[in-house]
CSV table of C-alpha atoms in Angstrom, one decimal:
chain,number,residue,atom,x,y,z
A,1,MET,CA,-9.5,21.0,23.2
A,2,PHE,CA,-11.9,22.7,25.7
A,3,THR,CA,-14.8,20.5,24.7
A,4,ARG,CA,-12.8,17.4,25.2
A,5,ILE,CA,-11.9,18.4,28.7
A,6,LEU,CA,-15.7,19.0,29.5
A,7,ALA,CA,-16.5,15.6,28.0
A,8,ARG,CA,-13.9,13.8,30.1
A,9,ALA,CA,-14.9,15.6,33.3
A,10,GLY,CA,-18.7,15.3,32.9
A,11,GLY,CA,-19.4,12.2,30.8
A,12,GLY,CA,-22.7,11.7,28.9
A,13,PRO,CA,-24.9,14.8,29.2
A,14,VAL,CA,-21.9,17.2,29.3
A,15,ASP,CA,-20.5,15.6,26.1
A,16,VAL,CA,-23.7,16.4,24.3
A,17,ASP,CA,-23.8,20.0,25.7
A,18,ALA,CA,-20.2,20.5,24.6
A,19,GLN,CA,-21.0,19.3,21.1
A,20,VAL,CA,-24.0,21.7,20.9
A,21,LEU,CA,-21.9,24.5,22.4
A,22,ALA,CA,-19.2,23.9,19.7
A,23,GLY,CA,-21.9,23.8,17.0
A,24,VAL,CA,-23.1,27.2,18.2
A,25,VAL,CA,-19.8,28.9,18.8
A,26,ARG,CA,-18.0,27.9,15.6
A,27,PRO,CA,-20.5,29.6,13.2
A,28,VAL,CA,-20.4,32.7,15.3
A,29,LEU,CA,-16.6,32.8,15.2
A,30,GLU,CA,-16.7,32.2,11.5
A,31,ASN,CA,-19.1,35.1,11.0
A,32,LEU,CA,-17.0,37.4,13.1
A,33,ARG,CA,-13.9,36.5,11.2
A,34,GLN,CA,-15.6,37.0,7.9
A,35,GLY,CA,-17.1,40.2,9.1
A,36,ALA,CA,-13.7,41.5,10.3
A,37,LEU,CA,-12.1,40.6,6.9
A,38,ALA,CA,-15.0,42.4,5.1
A,39,ASP,CA,-14.4,45.5,7.2
A,40,LEU,CA,-10.7,45.5,6.4
A,41,PHE,CA,-11.2,45.3,2.6
């Protein structure tokens, strides 16, 4: 949702940055979620 807003607002270069940002943030969030689950069990 957030990356789509950035892409619409900026256009070409911002769209690429948004994709890269999403590619970086998703694995971090996945690791945090898995780490939190591991700590719980």
